[in-house]
XYZ file of C-alpha atoms in Angstrom:
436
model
C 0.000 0.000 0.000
C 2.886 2.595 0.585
C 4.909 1.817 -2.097
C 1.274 2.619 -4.197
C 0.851 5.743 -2.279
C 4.376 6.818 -2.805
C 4.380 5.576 -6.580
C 1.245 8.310 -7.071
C 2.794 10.783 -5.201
C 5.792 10.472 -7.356
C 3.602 10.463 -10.850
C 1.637 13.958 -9.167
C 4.857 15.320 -8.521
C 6.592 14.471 -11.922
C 3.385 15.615 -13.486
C 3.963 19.235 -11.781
C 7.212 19.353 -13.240
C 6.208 19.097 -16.301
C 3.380 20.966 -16.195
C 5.691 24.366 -14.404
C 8.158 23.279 -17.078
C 5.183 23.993 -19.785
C 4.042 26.973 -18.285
C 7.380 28.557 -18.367
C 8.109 27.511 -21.749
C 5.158 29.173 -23.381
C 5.641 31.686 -22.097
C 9.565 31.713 -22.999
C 8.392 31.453 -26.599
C 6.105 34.511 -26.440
C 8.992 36.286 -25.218
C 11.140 35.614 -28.035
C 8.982 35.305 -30.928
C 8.163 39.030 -29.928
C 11.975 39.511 -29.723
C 12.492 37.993 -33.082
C 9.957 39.329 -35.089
C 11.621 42.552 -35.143
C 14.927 40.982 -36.759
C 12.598 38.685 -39.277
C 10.451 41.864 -40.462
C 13.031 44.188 -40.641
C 13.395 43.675 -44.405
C 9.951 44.741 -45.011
C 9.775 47.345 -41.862
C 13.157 49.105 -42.324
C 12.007 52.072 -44.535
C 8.999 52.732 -42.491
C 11.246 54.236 -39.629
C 14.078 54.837 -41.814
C 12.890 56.091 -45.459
C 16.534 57.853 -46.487
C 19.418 55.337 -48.564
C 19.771 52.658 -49.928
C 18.441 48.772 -48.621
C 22.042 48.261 -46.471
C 21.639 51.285 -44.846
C 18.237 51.041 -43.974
C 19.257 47.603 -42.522
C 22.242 49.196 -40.742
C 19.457 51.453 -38.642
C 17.423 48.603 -37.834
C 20.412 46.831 -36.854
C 21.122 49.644 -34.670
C 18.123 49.905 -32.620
C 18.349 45.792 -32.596
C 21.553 46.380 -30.820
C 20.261 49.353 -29.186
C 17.765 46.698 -27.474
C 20.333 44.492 -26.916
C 22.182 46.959 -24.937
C 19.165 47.086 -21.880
C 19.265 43.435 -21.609
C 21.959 43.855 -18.706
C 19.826 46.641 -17.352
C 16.813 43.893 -17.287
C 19.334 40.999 -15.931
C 20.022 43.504 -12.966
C 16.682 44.596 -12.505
C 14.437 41.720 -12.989
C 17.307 38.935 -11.618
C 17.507 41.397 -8.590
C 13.449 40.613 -8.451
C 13.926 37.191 -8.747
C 15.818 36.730 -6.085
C 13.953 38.251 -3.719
C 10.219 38.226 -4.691
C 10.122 34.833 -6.369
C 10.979 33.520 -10.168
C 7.125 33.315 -10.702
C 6.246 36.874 -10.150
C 9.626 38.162 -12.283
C 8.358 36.240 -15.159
C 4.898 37.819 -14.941
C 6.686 41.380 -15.143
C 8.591 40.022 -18.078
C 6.180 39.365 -20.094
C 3.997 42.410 -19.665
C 6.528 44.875 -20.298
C 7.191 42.260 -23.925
C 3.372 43.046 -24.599
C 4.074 46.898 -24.048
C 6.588 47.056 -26.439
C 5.211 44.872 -29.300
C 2.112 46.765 -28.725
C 3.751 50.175 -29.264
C 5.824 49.003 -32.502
C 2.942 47.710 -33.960
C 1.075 51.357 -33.470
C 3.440 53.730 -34.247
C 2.959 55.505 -37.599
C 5.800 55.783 -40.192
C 8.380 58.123 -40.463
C 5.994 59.849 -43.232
C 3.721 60.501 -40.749
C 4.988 61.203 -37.416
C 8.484 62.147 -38.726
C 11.437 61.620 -36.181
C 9.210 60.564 -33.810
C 9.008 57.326 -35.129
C 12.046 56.044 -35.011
C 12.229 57.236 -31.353
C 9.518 55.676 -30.947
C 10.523 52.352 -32.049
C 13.724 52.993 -30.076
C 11.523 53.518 -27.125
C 9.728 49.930 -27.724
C 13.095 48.232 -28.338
C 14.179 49.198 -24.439
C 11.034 47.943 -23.331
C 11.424 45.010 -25.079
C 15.334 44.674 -23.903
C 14.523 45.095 -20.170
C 12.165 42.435 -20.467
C 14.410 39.379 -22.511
C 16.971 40.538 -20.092
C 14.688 39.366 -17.303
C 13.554 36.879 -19.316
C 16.519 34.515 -19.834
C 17.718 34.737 -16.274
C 14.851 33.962 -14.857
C 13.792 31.319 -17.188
C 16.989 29.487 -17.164
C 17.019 29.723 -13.266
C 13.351 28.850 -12.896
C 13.785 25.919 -15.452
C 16.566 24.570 -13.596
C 15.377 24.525 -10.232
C 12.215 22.505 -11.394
C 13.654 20.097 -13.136
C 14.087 16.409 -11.260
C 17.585 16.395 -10.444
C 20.045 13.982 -12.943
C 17.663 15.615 -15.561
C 18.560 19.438 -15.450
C 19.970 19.210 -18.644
C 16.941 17.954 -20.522
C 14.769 19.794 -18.798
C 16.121 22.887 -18.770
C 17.592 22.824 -22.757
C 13.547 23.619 -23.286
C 14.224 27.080 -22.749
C 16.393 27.039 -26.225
C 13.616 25.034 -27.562
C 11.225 27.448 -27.089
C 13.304 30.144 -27.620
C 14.285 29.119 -31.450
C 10.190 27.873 -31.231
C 9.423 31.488 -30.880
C 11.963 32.733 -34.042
C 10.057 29.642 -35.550
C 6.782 30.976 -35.152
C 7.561 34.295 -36.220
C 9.244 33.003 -39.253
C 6.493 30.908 -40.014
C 4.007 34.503 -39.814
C 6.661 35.791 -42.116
C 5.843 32.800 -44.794
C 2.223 32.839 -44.250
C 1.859 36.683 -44.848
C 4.012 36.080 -47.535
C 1.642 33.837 -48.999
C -1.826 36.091 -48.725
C 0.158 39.438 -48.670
C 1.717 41.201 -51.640
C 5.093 42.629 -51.086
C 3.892 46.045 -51.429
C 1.037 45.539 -48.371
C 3.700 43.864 -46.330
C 6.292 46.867 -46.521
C 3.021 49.145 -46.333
C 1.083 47.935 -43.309
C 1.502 44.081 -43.167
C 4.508 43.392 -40.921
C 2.690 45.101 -38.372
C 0.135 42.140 -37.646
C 3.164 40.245 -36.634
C 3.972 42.597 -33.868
C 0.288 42.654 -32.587
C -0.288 38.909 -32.657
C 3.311 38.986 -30.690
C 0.810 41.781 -27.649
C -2.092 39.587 -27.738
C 0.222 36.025 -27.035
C 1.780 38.176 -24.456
C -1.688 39.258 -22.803
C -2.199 35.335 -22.371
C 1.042 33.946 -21.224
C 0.482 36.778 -18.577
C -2.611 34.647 -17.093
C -0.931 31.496 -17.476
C 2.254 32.564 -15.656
C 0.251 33.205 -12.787
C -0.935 29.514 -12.261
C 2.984 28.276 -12.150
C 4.296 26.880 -8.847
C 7.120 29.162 -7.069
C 10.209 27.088 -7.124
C 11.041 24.669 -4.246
C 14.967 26.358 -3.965
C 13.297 30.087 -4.002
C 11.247 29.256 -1.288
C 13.635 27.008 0.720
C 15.899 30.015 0.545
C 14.000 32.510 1.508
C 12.790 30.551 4.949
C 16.467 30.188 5.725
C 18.123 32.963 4.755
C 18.428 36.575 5.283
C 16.087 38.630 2.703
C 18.940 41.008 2.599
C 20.739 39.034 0.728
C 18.485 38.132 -2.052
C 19.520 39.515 -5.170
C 21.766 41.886 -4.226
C 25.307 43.344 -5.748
C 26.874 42.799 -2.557
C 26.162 39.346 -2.503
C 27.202 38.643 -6.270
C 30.646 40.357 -5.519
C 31.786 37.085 -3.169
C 31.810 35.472 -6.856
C 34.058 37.071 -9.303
C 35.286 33.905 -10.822
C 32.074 32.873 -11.202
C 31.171 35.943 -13.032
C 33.487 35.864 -15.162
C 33.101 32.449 -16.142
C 29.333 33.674 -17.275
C 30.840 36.265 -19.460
C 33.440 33.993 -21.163
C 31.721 30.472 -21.815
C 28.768 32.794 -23.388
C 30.525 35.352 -25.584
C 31.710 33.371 -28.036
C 28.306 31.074 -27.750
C 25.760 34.122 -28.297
C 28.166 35.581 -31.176
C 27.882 32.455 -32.799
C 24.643 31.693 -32.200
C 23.197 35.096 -33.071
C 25.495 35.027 -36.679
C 23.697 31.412 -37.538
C 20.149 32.872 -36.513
C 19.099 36.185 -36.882
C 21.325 37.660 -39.100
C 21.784 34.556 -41.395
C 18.469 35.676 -43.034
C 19.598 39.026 -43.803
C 23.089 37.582 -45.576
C 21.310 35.485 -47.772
C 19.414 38.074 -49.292
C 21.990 40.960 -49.413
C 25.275 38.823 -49.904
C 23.999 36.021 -51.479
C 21.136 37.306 -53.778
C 19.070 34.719 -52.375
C 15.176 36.135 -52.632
C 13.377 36.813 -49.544
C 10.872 33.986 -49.509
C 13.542 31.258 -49.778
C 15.706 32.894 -47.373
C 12.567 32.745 -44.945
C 11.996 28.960 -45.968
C 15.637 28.111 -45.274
C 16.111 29.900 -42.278
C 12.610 28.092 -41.250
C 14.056 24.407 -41.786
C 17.452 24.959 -40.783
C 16.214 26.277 -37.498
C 13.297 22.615 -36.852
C 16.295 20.500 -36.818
C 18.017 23.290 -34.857
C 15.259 22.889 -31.967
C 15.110 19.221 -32.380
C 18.818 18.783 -31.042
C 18.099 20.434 -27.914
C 16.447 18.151 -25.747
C 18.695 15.289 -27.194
C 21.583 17.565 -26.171
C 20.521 18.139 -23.052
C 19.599 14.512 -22.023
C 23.354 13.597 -23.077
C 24.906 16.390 -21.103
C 22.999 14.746 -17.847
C 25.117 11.834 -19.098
C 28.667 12.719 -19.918
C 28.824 15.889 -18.349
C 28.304 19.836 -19.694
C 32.465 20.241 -20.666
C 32.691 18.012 -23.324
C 29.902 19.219 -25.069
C 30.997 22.978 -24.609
C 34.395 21.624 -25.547
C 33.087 20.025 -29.170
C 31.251 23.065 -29.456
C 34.105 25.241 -29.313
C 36.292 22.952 -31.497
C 33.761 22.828 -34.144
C 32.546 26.645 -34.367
C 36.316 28.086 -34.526
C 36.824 25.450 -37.635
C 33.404 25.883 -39.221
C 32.778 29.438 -39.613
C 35.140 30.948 -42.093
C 34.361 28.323 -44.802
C 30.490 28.058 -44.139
C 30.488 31.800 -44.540
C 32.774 32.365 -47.292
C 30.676 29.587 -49.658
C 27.694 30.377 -48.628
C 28.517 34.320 -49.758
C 28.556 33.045 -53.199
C 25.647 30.325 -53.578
C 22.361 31.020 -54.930
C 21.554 27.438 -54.569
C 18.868 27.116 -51.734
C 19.523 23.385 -50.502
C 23.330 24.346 -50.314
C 22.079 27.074 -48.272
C 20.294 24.981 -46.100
C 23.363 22.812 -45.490
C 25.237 26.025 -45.218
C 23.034 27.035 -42.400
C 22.021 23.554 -40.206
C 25.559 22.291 -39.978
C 26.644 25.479 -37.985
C 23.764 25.394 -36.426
C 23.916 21.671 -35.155
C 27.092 22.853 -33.456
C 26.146 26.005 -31.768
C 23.164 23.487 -30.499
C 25.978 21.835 -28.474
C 26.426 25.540 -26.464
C 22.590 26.479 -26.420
C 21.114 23.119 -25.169
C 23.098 23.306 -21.758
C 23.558 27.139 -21.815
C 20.788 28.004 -19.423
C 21.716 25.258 -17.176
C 25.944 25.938 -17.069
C 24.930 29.402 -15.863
C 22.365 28.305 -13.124
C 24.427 25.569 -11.593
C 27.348 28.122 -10.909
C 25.527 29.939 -8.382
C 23.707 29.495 -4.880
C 20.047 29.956 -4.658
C 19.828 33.590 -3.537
C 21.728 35.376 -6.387
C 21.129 32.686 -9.044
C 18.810 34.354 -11.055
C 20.903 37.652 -10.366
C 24.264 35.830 -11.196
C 22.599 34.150 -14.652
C 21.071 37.687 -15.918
C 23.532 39.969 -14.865
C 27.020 39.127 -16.920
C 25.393 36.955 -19.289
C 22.947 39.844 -20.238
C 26.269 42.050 -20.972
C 28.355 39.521 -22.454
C 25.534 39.450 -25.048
C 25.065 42.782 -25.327
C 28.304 43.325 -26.611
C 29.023 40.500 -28.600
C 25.597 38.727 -29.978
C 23.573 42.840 -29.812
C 26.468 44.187 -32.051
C 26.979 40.820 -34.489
C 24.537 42.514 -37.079
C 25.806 45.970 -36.959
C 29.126 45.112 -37.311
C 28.864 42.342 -40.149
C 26.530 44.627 -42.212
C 29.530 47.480 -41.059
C 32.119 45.237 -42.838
C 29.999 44.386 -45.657
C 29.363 48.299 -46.184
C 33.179 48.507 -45.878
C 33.742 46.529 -48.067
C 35.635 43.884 -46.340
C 32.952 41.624 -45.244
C 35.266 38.357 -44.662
C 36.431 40.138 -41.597
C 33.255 39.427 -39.607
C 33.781 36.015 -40.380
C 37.414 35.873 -38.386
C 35.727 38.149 -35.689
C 33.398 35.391 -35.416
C 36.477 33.217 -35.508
C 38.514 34.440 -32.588
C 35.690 35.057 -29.924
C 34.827 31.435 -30.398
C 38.209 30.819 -29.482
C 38.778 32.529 -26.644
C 35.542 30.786 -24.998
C 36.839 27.573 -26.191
C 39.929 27.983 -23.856
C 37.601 28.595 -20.947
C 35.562 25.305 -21.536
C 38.930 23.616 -21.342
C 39.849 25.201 -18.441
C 36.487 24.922 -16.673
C 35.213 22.888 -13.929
C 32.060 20.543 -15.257
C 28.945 22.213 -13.250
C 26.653 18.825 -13.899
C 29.740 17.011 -10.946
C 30.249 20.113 -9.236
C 26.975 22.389 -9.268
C 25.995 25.106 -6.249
C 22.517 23.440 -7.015
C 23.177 20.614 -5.026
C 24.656 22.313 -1.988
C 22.214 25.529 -1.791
């Protein structure tokens, strides 16, 4: 009869799991399909806001307030990981998300540069620092929240949903892209149709916001919080007892995020103005390349619980410094779509190794009262300056003329976070989650 009771107890329990693990990842993709649709209507968008020069130059504004964005993410790690840690990962995920709907909302309303003149692109400046506070929050808490869930011998699978759901959201936005493709002719979508994007991105938002307040507070939160002082909680104080830790956040992501944010979001953009390949196949490519992309994650992840985090951050780091320059240079002069495609998911199957056990890496470095805090903080600048600034400055060298230099940029900061995997302790044998 007890070992019945407990058996039940132990299906309710696993069933909570995955039902907190479900709730968080919706609303993780919300998050980011708002994030991405920016970058995957910014073709059509770009001389809305900016109607002066020619197509690269338009991009290079867009790119700009992308990065722009990118650079309030560490203002959102402090702000929201700060609220984390001391009012719960639940309620920081709630505030996440409604300051997402805010800014999707206000990009979707804001007249043209025709019509408002420079207010426009201030306003969609405006929307992009909304939108940066909240993915700063975003990742730290999810990847925190995630992690402490998750049955323990399984944070790695568990937790690698975040990057499932976060490449689910570019998914779903590129799959918008296709669809208004389809019913839309290119003149109504760089007239007026990009914006239904942005407001199907508010109203997702609106509803992750009711289902985020049915998840379960995490176990470690509240554990903490009984036996610790409040004080504490999220606090800069506290994070300063763990430079090396810090630092460690800052150098296994840089060269992951640069990577990762070359192969993603501004793939798209060098097909069509490198490569001459047309929009629509571009979209259809970057679409396919990015399902297998989201299919290694969990299998990633479940093998990490098995060998360890290292050796996959290891192959990853082995793999991108050797793969980039010749991916990049051939695919700069193929018009052929499956080559493309290759082109695309073979990078991408590598950076998967990174991405599936990013969230997870970052989470088991720190105790429970500056986790979230320790996650958002220096990973939140560490992309800022290297994954924020990857379109500006490849579309920079491209204008320059001497676009094969992004591609050893890309190179070298690969590099230099490959000799911190080697050199790092593996977090899945050694993690603060098991002792906080």
């Amino acid at each position: 009869m007890t070992s019945t009771i407990d058996a039940g107890e132990n299906r309710r329990a696993g069933r909570r799991v995955v039902s907190n693990i479900l709730r968080g990842s919706v609303g993780n993709l919300i998050e980011w399909y708002d994030w991405y649709a920016y970058t995957a209507f910014s073709v059509y968008f770009a001389a809305t806001f900016f109607p002066k020069g020619d197509s690269t130059a338009q991009l290079l504004n867009t790119a700009g307030v992308f990065a722009v964005g990118f650079l309030m993410r560490p203002l959102g790690g402090w702000l929201l990981g700060r609220y984390a840690d001391r009012f719960g990962r639940r309620s920081a995920l709630t505030l996440s998300v409604s300051l997402m709907a805010a800014g999707s909302l206000l990009i979707a309303l804001t007249p043209g540069y025709g019509t408002i003149g420079i207010a426009a692109p201030l306003l969609l400046v405006l929307a992009r620092l909304l939108q940066g506070i909240s993915v700063g929050g975003e990742y730290s808490t999810s990847a925190t929240y995630m992690s402490e869930v998750a049955t323990r011998g399984k944070r790695g699978y568990y937790s690698s949903y975040q990057y499932v759901t976060l490449i689910a959201g570019q998914l779903v936005a590129l799959a918008v892209q296709i669809v208004l493709q389809q019913v839309l002719t290119t003149e109504q979508l760089h007239s007026w149709g990009w914006r239904i994007a942005f407001g199907i991105g508010a109203v997702g938002a609106v509803i992750v916001f009711w289902l985020r307040r049915g998840m379960d507070e995490s176990a470690d939160f509240e554990a903490s919080k009984a036996k610790r002082d409040s004080a504490a909680h999220g606090t800069l104080k506290a994070l300063a007892k763990h430079p090396k830790e810090v630092a460690l956040v800052v150098g296994l992501t840089m060269g992951g995020t640069l990577f990762f944010y070359t192969y993603t979001t501004y793939l798209q953009k060098f097909m069509v103005n490198t490569s001459g390949i047309s929009k629509p196949n571009a979209a259809w490519i970057n679409f396919l390349a990015l399902v297998v992309f989201v299919v290694l994650q969990p299998l990633y992840g479940a093998l990490s619980d098995r060998v360890g985090r290292r050796p996959l951050l290891i192959g990853f780091g082995v793999l991108g410094t050797l793969v980039t320059v010749p991916s990049l240079t051939l695919l700069a002069h193929t018009r052929n779509p499956v080559f493309a495609f290759v082109l695309m998911v073979v990078p991408l199957a590598i950076s998967a190794l990174y991405t599936s056990i990013s969230a997870v890496v970052k989470a088991e470095l720190f105790p429970t009262n500056i986790r979230a805090l320790g996650v958002g903080l220096p990973y939140s600048v560490a992309v800022a300056v290297f994954g924020g600034t990857a379109e500006y400055i490849a579309l920079w060298c491209k204008q320059a003329g001497h676009e094969s230099l992004f591609f050893w940029y890309v190179t070298v900061v690969v590099f230099i976070s490959l000799v911190i995997y080697v050199r790092m302790r593996d977090t899945s044998k050694d993690s603060a989650m098991d002792a906080s």
